[in-house]
Amino acid sequence: MSNSPFLSVCTADIIRNAAAALKAGHLVAFPTETVYGLGADARNPIAVKRIYEVKGRPSDHPLIVHISSINQLGNWATEIPDYAIELGRNFWPGPMTLILKRKDLAGDFITGGQDTVALRVPSDPIALALIKEFEKISNSAIAAPSANRFGQVSPTSSSDVYEELGEYLSDSDIVLNGGNSIIGIESTIIDCTGKQPRILRPGFITLEQLEARLDSPIVEQLVSTTLRFSGAFEKHYAPKCKIILSDQIWKGAGFLALKEIATPGDMIRLASPESNEEFARILYSTFREADRKRLDLLVVRPPKSEGIGIAIIERLSKASLGR
Ligand code: TXA
Ligand code: MG
């Protein structure tokens, strides 16, 4: 990928150009508030196939369709329960993905052959502008997984996207630069195909926040038996170095903990987040930093398992599984 544009200021022209590239069947990596996505026209099976090739992802793993507002929901989904509308009204645009019964527009090549589709309205202004512009010229939406190789760490900056995918992208593909993702971990995924919502992947929007806005209680169940959900049964979000969650001293290892926890002797402090929100924001860039420093081991003291801490611990657990 020699001279693909590395776009640092997303002007209206650049957004139009990127939307046109999507329409022509090319890939556009774009910032979102959670992590960067690798986008393609959600109605173009050939373009979507390239997402799987570039990511090295098995083709039965479904993608999230990114839409510009809750008004587009009915194009892609059917049998939408009232609570899903309530969730959309309260938390979109934002870091939340809803799983709903699909309409025909959501093809097998998006859903991995399942009868459900994942939908999200991101809040990042560049993402929203791109989706709106693309909807305008195509009557479609943007299918996008996180812009990393399968099983690797999700990118939270455009240079991370290059590091992950640069050698697999073509000259006609585009990577938009929107700075660092402000949330830093992937969206909360909620299954809305049952009587009550179920969290399939914890994220920035927590169970407590969801329940506070809903009449009916949430039933949290991370590992689903009937829905295929890639993050739920494989090592994921993982850097090359080994990650362990430990209280012990490991001489020469990298160390990540909240600021209030002092660095144990002979360990290399990589980050000192002051809150769980900051912990989430710097988590993946710290994984990348550990690899850049060629550390064999990164020792993490996880935050308390409450609020967004639950999502951080889920990512840490998957990242620490043996390869
Ligand atoms: O924050 C995010 O969600 C980011 C940004 C780019 O939007 N996207 C993201 O996509 O994390 P991805 O593909 O890396 O993770 C989406 C997860 C996968 O684990 C996939 O299996 C699950 O969503 N998923 C997609 N469609 C589904 C469906 N119909 N039923 C169950 N799980 C689904
Ligand atoms: Mg991913």
JSON list of C-alpha atoms and ligand atoms in Angstrom, two decimals, residues 55 57 145-148 152 154 186 201 236-237, ligand 2:
[
{"chain": "A", "resi": 55, "resn": "LYS", "atom": "CA", "xyz": [-8.92, -8.92, 8.60]},
{"chain": "A", "resi": 57, "resn": "ARG", "atom": "CA", "xyz": [-11.55, -13.23, 9.83]},
{"chain": "A", "resi": 145, "resn": "PRO", "atom": "CA", "xyz": [-15.77, -4.66, 12.30]},
{"chain": "A", "resi": 146, "resn": "SER", "atom": "CA", "xyz": [-12.91, -3.28, 14.36]},
{"chain": "A", "resi": 147, "resn": "ALA", "atom": "CA", "xyz": [-10.01, -2.47, 12.00]},
{"chain": "A", "resi": 148, "resn": "ASN", "atom": "CA", "xyz": [-7.55, -5.06, 13.29]},
{"chain": "A", "resi": 152, "resn": "GLN", "atom": "CA", "xyz": [-5.53, -8.92, 17.58]},
{"chain": "A", "resi": 154, "resn": "SER", "atom": "CA", "xyz": [-8.51, -3.22, 18.26]},
{"chain": "A", "resi": 186, "resn": "GLU", "atom": "CA", "xyz": [-15.71, -1.72, 21.85]},
{"chain": "A", "resi": 201, "resn": "ARG", "atom": "CA", "xyz": [-20.54, -7.96, 25.26]},
{"chain": "A", "resi": 236, "resn": "HIS", "atom": "CA", "xyz": [-9.25, -11.79, 21.48]},
{"chain": "A", "resi": 237, "resn": "TYR", "atom": "CA", "xyz": [-7.92, -8.28, 21.88]},
{"chain": "B", "resi": 2, "resn": "MG", "atom": "MG", "xyz": [-13.19, -6.83, 16.85]}
]
